Amino acid sequence: MKQNEVLTRLSEQVLEALWFLVRGIDEADQKE
């Protein structure tokens, strides 16, 4: 079954997107 592999890749992409958002928010806060 490859479903587990697909879920792992999806979760990695979601975590990466969340991390990107958090980094963007931190940088915006520092500019003020």
GROMACS .gro file of C-alpha atoms in nm:
model
   32
    1MET     CA    1   0.000   0.000   0.000
    2LYS     CA    2   0.134   0.341  -0.100
    3GLN     CA    3  -0.138   0.540   0.079
    4ASN     CA    4   0.087   0.587   0.382
    5GLU     CA    5   0.358   0.737   0.161
    6VAL     CA    6   0.109   0.979   0.005
    7LEU     CA    7  -0.014   1.089   0.348
    8THR     CA    8   0.344   1.144   0.463
    9ARG     CA    9   0.421   1.366   0.164
   10LEU     CA   10   0.097   1.559   0.210
   11SER     CA   11   0.165   1.621   0.578
   12GLU     CA   12   0.518   1.737   0.494
   13GLN     CA   13   0.380   1.989   0.244
   14VAL     CA   14   0.125   2.114   0.499
   15LEU     CA   15   0.392   2.156   0.767
   16GLU     CA   16   0.614   2.339   0.520
   17ALA     CA   17   0.329   2.576   0.428
   18LEU     CA   18   0.252   2.641   0.796
   19TRP     CA   19   0.619   2.707   0.872
   20PHE     CA   20   0.632   2.949   0.577
   21LEU     CA   21   0.328   3.136   0.713
   22VAL     CA   22   0.474   3.154   1.064
   23ARG     CA   23   0.804   3.286   0.930
   24GLY     CA   24   0.620   3.549   0.726
   25ILE     CA   25   0.420   3.663   1.031
   26ASP     CA   26   0.737   3.685   1.242
   27GLU     CA   27   0.910   3.900   0.978
   28ALA     CA   28   0.606   4.128   0.952
   29ASP     CA   29   0.605   4.176   1.330
   30GLN     CA   30   0.974   4.264   1.334
   31LYS     CA   31   0.929   4.535   1.068
   32GLU     CA   32   0.695   4.740   1.291
   0.00000   0.00000   0.00000
